Tab-separated table of C-alpha atoms and ligand atoms in Angstrom:
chain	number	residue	atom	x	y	z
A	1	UNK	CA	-21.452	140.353	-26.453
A	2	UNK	CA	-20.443	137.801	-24.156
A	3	UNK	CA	-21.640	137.145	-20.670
A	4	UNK	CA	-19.927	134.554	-18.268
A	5	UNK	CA	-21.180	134.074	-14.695
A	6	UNK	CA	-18.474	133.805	-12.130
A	7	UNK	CA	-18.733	132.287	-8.608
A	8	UNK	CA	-22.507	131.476	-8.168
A	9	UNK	CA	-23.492	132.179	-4.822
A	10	UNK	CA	-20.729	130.857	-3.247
A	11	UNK	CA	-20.727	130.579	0.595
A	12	UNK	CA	-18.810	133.678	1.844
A	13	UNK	CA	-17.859	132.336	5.025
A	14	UNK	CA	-17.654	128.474	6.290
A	15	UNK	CA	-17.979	127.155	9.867
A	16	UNK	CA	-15.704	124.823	10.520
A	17	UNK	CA	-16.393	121.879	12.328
A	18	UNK	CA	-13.928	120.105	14.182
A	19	UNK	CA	-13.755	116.739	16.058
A	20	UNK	CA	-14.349	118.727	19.091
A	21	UNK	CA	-18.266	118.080	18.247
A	22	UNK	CA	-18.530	114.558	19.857
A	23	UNK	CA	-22.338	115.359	19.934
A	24	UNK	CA	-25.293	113.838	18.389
A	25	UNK	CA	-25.370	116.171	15.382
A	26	UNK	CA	-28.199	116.448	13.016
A	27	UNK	CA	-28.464	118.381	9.408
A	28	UNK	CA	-30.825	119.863	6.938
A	29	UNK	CA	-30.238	121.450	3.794
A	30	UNK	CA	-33.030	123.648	2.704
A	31	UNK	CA	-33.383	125.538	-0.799
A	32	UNK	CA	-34.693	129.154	-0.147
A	33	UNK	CA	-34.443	132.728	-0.972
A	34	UNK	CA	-32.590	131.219	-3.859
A	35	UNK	CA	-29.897	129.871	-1.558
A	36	UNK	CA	-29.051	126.582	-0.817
A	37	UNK	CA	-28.718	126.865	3.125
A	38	UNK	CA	-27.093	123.836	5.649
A	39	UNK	CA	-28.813	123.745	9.383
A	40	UNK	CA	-26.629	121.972	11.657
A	41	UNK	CA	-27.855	121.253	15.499
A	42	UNK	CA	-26.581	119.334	17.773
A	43	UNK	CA	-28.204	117.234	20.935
A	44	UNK	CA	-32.018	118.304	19.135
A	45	UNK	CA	-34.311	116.188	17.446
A	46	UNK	CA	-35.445	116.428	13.805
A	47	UNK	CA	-38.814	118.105	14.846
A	48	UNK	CA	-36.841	121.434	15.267
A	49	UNK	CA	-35.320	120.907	12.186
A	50	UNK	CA	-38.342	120.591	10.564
A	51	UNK	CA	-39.953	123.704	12.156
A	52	UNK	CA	-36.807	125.718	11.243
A	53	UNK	CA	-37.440	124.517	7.522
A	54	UNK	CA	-41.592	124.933	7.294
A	55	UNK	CA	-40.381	128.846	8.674
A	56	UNK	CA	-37.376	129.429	6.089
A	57	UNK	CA	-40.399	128.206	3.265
A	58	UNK	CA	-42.838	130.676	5.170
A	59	UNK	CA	-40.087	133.664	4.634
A	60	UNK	CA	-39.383	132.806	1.187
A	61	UNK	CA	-42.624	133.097	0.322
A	62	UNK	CA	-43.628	136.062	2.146
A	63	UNK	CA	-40.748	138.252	0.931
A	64	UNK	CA	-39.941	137.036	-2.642
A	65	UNK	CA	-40.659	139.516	-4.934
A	66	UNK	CA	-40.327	137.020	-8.065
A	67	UNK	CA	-43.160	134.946	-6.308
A	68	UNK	CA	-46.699	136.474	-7.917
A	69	UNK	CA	-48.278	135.952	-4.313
A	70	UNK	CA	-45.752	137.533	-1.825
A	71	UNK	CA	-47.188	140.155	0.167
A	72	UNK	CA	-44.091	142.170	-1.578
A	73	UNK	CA	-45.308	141.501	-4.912
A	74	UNK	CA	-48.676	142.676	-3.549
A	75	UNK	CA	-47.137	145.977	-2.315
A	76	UNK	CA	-44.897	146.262	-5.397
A	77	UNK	CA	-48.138	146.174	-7.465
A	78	UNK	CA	-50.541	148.278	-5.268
A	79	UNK	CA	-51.338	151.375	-7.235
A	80	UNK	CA	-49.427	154.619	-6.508
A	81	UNK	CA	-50.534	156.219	-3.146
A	82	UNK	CA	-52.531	154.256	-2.729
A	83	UNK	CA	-51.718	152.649	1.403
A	84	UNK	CA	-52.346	148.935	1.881
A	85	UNK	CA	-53.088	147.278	4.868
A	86	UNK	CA	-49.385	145.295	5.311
A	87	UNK	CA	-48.586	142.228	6.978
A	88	UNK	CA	-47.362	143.146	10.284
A	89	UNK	CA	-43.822	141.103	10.309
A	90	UNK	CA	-43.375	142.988	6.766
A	91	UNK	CA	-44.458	146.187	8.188
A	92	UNK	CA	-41.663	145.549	10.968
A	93	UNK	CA	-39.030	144.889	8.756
A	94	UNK	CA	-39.923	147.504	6.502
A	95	UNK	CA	-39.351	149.781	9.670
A	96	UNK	CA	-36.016	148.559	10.253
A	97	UNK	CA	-34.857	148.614	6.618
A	98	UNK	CA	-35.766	152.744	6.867
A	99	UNK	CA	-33.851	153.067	10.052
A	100	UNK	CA	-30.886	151.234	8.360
A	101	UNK	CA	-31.526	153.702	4.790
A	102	UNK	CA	-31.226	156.289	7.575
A	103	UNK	CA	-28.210	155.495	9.120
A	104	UNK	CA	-26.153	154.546	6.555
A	105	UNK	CA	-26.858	157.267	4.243
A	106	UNK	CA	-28.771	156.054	1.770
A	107	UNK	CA	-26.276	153.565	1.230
A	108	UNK	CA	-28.797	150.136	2.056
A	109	UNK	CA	-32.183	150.822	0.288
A	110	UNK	CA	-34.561	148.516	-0.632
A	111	UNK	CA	-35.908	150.300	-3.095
A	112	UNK	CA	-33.178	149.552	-5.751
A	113	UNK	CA	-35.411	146.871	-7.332
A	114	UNK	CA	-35.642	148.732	-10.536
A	115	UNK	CA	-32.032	149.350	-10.496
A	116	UNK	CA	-31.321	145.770	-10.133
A	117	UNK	CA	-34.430	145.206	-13.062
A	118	UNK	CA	-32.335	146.981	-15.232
A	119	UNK	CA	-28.742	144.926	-14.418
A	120	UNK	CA	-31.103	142.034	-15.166
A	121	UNK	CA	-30.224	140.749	-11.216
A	122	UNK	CA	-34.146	141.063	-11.284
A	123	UNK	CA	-34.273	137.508	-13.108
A	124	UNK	CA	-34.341	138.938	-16.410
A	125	UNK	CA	-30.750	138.519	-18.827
A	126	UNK	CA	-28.102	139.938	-17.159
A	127	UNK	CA	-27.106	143.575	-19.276
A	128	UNK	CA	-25.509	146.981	-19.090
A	129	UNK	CA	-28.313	149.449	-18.656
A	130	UNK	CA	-27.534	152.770	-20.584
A	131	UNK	CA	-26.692	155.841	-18.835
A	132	UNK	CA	-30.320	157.584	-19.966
A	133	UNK	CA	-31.361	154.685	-18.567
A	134	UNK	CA	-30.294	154.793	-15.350
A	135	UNK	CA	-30.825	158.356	-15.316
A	136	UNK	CA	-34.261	157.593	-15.508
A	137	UNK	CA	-34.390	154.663	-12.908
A	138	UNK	CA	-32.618	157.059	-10.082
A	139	UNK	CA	-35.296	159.247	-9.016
A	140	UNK	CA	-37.638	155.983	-7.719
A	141	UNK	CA	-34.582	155.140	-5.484
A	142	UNK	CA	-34.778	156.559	-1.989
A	143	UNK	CA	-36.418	156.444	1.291
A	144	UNK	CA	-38.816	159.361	-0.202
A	145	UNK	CA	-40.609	157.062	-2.321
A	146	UNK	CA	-41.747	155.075	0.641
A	147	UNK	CA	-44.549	156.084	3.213
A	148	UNK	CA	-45.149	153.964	6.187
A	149	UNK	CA	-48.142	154.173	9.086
A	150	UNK	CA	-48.310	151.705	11.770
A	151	UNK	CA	-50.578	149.673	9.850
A	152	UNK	CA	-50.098	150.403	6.299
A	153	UNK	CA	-47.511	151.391	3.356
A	154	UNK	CA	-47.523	153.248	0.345
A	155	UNK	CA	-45.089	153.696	-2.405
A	156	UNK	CA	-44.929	156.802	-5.076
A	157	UNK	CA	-45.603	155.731	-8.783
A	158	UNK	CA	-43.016	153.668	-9.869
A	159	UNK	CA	-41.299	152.761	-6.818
A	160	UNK	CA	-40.471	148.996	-5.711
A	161	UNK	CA	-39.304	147.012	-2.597
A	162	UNK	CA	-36.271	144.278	-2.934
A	163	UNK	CA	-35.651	142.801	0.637
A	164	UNK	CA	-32.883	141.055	-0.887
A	165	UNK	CA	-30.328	142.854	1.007
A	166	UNK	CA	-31.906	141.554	4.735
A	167	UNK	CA	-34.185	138.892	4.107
A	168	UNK	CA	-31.468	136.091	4.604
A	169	UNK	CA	-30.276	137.880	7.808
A	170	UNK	CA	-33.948	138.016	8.556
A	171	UNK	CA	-34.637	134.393	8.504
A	172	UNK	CA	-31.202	133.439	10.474
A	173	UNK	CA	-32.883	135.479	13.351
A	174	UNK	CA	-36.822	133.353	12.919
A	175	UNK	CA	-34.497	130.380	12.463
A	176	UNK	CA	-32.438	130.576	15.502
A	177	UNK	CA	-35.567	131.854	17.500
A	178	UNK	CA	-37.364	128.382	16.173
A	179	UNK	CA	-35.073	126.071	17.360
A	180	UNK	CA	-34.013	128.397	21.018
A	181	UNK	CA	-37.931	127.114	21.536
A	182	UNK	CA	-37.352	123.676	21.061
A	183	UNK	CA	-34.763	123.842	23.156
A	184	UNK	CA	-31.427	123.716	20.891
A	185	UNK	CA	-28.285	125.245	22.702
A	186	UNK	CA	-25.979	124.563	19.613
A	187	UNK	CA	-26.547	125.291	15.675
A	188	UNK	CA	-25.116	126.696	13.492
A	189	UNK	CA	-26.693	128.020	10.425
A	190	UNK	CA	-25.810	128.327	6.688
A	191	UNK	CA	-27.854	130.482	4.657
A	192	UNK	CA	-25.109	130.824	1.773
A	193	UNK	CA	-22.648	133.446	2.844
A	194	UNK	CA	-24.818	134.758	6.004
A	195	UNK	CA	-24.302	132.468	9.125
A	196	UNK	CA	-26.184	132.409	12.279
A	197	UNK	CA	-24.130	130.974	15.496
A	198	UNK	CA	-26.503	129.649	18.315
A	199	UNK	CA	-24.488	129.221	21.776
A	200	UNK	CA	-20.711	127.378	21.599
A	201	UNK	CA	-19.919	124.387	20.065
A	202	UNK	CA	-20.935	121.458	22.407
A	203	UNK	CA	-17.806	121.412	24.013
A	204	UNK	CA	-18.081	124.844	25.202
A	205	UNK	CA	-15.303	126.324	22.849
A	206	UNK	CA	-16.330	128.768	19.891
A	207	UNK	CA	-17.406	128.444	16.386
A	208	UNK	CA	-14.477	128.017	13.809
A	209	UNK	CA	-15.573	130.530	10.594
A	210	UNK	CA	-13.429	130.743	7.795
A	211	UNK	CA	-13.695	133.918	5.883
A	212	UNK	CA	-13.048	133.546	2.424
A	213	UNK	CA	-10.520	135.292	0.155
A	214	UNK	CA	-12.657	137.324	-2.103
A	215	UNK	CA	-9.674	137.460	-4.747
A	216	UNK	CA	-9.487	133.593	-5.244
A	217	UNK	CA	-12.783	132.046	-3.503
A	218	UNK	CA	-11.205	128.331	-3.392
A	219	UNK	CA	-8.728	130.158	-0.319
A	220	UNK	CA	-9.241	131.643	3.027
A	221	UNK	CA	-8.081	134.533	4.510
A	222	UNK	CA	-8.231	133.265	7.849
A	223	UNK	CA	-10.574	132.319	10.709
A	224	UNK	CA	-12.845	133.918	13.358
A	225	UNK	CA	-13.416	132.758	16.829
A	226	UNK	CA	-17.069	133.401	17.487
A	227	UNK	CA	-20.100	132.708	19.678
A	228	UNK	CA	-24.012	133.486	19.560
A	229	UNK	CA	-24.028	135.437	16.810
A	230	UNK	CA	-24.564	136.539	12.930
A	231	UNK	CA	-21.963	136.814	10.534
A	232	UNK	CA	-22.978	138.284	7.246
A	233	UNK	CA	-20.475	138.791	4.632
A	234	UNK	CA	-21.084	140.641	0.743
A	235	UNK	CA	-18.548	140.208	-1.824
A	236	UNK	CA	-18.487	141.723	-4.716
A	237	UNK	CA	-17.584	137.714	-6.463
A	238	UNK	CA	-20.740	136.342	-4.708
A	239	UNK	CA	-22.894	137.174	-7.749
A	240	UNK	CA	-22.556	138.862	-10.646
A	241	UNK	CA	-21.705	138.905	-14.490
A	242	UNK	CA	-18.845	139.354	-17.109
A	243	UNK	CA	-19.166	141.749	-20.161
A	244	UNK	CA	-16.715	142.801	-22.475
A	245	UNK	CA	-13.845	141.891	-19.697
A	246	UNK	CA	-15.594	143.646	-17.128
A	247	UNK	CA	-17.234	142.100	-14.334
A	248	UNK	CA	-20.508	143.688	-12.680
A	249	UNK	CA	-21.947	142.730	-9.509
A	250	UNK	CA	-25.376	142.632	-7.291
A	251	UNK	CA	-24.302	144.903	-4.785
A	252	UNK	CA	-25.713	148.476	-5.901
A	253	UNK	CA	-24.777	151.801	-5.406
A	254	UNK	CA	-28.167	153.732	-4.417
A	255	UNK	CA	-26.411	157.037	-5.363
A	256	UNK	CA	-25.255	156.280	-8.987
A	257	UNK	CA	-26.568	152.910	-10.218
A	258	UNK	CA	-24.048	151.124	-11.198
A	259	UNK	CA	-22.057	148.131	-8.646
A	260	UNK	CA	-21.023	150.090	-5.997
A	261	UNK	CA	-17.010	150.290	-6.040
A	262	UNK	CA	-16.038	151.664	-3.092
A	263	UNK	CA	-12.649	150.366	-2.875
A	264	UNK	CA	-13.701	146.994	-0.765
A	265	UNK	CA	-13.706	143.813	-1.922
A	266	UNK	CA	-15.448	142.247	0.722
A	267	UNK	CA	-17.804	142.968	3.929
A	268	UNK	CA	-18.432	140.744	6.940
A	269	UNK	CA	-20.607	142.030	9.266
A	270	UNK	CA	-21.020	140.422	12.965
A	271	UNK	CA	-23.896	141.255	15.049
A	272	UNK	CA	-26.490	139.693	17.382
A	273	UNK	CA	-28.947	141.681	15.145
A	274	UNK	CA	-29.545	139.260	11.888
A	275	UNK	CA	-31.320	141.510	9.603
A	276	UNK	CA	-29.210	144.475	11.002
A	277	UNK	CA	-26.195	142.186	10.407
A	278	UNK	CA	-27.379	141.537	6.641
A	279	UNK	CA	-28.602	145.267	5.684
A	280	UNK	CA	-24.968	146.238	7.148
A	281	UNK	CA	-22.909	143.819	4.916
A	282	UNK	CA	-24.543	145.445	1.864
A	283	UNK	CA	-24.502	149.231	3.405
A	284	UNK	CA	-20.720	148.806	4.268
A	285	UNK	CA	-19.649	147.696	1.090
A	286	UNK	CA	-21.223	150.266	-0.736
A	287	UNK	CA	-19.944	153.023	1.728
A	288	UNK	CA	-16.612	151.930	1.665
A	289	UNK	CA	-13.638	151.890	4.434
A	290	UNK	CA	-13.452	155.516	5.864
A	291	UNK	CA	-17.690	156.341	5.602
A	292	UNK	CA	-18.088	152.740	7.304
A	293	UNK	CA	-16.050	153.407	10.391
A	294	UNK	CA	-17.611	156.549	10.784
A	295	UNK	CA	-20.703	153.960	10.814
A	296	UNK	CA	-19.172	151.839	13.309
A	297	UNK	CA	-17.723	154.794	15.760
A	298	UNK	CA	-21.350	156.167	15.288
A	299	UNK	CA	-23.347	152.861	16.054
A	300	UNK	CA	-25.551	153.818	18.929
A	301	UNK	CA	-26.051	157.682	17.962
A	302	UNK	CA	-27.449	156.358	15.076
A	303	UNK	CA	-29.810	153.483	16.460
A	304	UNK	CA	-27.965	150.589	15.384
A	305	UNK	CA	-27.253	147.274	17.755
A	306	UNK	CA	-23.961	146.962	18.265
A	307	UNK	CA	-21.505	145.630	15.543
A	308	UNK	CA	-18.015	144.292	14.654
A	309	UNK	CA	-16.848	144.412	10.834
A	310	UNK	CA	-13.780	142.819	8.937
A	311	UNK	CA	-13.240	144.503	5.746
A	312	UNK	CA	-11.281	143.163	3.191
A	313	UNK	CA	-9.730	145.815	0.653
A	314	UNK	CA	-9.315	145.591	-3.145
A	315	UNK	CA	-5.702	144.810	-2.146
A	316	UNK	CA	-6.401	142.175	-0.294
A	317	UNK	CA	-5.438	143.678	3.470
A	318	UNK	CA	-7.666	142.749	6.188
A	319	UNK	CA	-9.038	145.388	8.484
A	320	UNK	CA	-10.991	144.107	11.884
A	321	UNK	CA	-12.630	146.203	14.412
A	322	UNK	CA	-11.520	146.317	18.087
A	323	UNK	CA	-13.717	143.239	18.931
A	324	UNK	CA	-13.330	141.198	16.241
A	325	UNK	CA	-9.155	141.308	16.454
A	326	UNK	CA	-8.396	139.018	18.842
A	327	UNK	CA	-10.440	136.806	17.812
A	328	UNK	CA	-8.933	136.396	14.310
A	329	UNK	CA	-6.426	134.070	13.076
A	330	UNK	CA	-5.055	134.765	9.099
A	331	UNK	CA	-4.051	132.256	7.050
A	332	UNK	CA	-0.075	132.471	6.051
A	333	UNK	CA	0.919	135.474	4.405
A	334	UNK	CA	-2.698	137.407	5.162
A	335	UNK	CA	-1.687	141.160	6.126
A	336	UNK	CA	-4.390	142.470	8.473
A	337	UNK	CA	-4.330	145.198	10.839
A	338	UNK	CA	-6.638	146.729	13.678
A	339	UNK	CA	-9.268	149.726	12.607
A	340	UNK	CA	-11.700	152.030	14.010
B	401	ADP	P1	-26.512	138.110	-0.896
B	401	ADP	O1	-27.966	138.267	-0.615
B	401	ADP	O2	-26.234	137.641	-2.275
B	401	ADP	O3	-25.776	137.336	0.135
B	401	ADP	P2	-26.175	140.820	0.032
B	401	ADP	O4	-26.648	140.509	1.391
B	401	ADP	O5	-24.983	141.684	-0.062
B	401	ADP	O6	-25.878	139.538	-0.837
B	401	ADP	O7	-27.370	141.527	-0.682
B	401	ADP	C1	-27.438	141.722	-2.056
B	401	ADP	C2	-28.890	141.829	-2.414
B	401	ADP	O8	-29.434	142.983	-1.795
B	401	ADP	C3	-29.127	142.013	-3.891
B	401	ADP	O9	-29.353	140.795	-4.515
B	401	ADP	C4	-30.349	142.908	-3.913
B	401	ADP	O10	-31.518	142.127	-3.746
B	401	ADP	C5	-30.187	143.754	-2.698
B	401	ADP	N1	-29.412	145.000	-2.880
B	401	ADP	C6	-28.414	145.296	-3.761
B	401	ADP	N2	-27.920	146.534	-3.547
B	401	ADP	C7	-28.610	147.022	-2.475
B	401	ADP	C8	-28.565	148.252	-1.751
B	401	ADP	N3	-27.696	149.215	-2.060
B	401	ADP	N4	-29.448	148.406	-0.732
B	401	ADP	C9	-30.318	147.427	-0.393
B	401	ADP	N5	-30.408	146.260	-1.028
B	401	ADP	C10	-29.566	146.051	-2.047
B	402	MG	MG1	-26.769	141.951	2.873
């Protein structure tokens, strides 16, 4: 049996910069959340580059379930029933994640960590869990297993928390917040495939992000005009595996266990909300095109900050919400049309 990786973690979405930043500019690359992420500001000083870094090392640590001393770890290994006293910022987040769970169906859940144990995405070799086994896994996946007070959290035996799915979006939104207090009116912020746009380029004009072609990740499919916000995009090439010709992925389907194919190949998400933005890419993606405008026309009923989505099906079209189509330019011979 032969595995292959393909793409590693390759940045779903690029910003562009032009000459048009005349600026001082200053960068950072940080390695986090097992991401190699690129903070670009412009007229700041490296102080609130620095704070922006200490807080993406804070996250890490605070939400990594691989890391013995997370507080998710903790929770993961609390005994059944048992409710611990939670870090509020987790408790908070854990919140939101539930509303999200809620609202999309089932189709974001962060309890999927011992589905994505079993695909080996939990560290472990990557393999093809049986059906029994799966079968077996399903019933700890669901908002069910989960009970949250105000101050505490308890999970039913066997159940665990991956934050995988939001944490990046999570720490875009700290990030940005970080360096809004030291003053910086223009950043923009890589954290590998989920970018964060503070303000307009220093010009005044908007961020250049190229959106790239899920089929063949070395082209684009074209380029969005954005300002002040998160773009989040999941792709099924981001990360995944090969076996036996077929290739599995990290995005999972709550509902059966297996990659979720829902007829999308890839997800961008763009919201002021980061974590929202980030829980969304993954939801969408498993939902798939006609359950995911039904998500966007159902936004606010449902709780959720408002959002804009380009979805890319398996054949390659592009589809773009009203207010993300004017603001896209495809790349030659890109079909794309208007949804929702
Ligand atoms: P990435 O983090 O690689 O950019 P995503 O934002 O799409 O990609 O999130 C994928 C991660 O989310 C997985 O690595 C896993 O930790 C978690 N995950 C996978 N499937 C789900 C799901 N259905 N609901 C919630 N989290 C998920
Ligand atoms: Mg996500």
């Amino acid at each position: 049996m032969k595995h292959r990786f393909f793409a590693w973690a390759l940045a779903a979405a690029l910003v562009l910069t032009g000459c048009a930043q005349r600026s001082s500019s200053l960068s950072r690359t940080v390695y986090a959340m097992d991401t190699v992420m690129t903070l670009s500001v412009y007229n700041a000083a490296e102080t609130a580059l620095d704070a922006a870094e200490q807080e993406l090392l804070r996250l890490d640590a605070l939400l990594d379930r691989h890391e013995e001393s997370s507080a998710v770890s903790a929770f993961n290994a609390a005994a059944a029933d048992e409710p611990i006293m939670l870090d509020g910022e987790l408790l908070s987040l854990l919140q939101k994640a539930m509303g999200i769970t809620a609202a999309t169906d089932g189709a974001f859940d962060v309890t999927v960590a011992p589905l994505m144990d079993a695909w080996g995405f939990g560290g472990e070799a990557y393999r093809v869990p049986s059906q029994d086994e799966l079968n077996a896994l399903l019933p700890l996946v669901g908002a069910g297993g989960l009970t949250l007070t105000d101050t505490s959290a308890s999970h039913k035996n066997g159940v665990r928390i991956d934050l995988g799915g939001l944490a990046k979006g999570y720490a875009g939104q700290r990030v940005r917040d970080i360096l809004t207090e030291h003053g910086v009116q223009s950043a923009s912020i890589d954290l590998g495939g989920d970018v964060c746009l503070l303000g307009t380029k220093t010009d005044g004009s908007a961020w250049r992000v190229a959106v790239r072609d899920p089929q063949n990740s070395d082209d684009f499919l074209g380029i969005l005009a954005l300002e002040d916000c998160f773009v989040v995009t999941s792709g099924a090439y981001e990360r995944g595996f090969e076996e036996n010709g077929v290739r599995y992925h990290h995005i999972i389907d709550p509902a059966t266990g297996y990659p979720a194919q829902s007829g999308l190949s890839s997800v961008s998400v763009v919201c002021a909300d980061g974590a929202q933005a980030d829980a969304l890419s993954t939801a969408v993606f498993v939902l798939g095109e006609s359950r995911a405008l039904t998500l966007y026309q159902n936004a606010e009923a449902l709780g959720l900050a408002p959002f804009e989505l380009l979805l890319v099906r398996d054949d390659g079209t592009v589809l773009l919400t009203a207010g993300l189509y004017d603001r896209f330019t495809p790349e030659e011979g890109v079909s794309y049309a208007p949804v929702g």
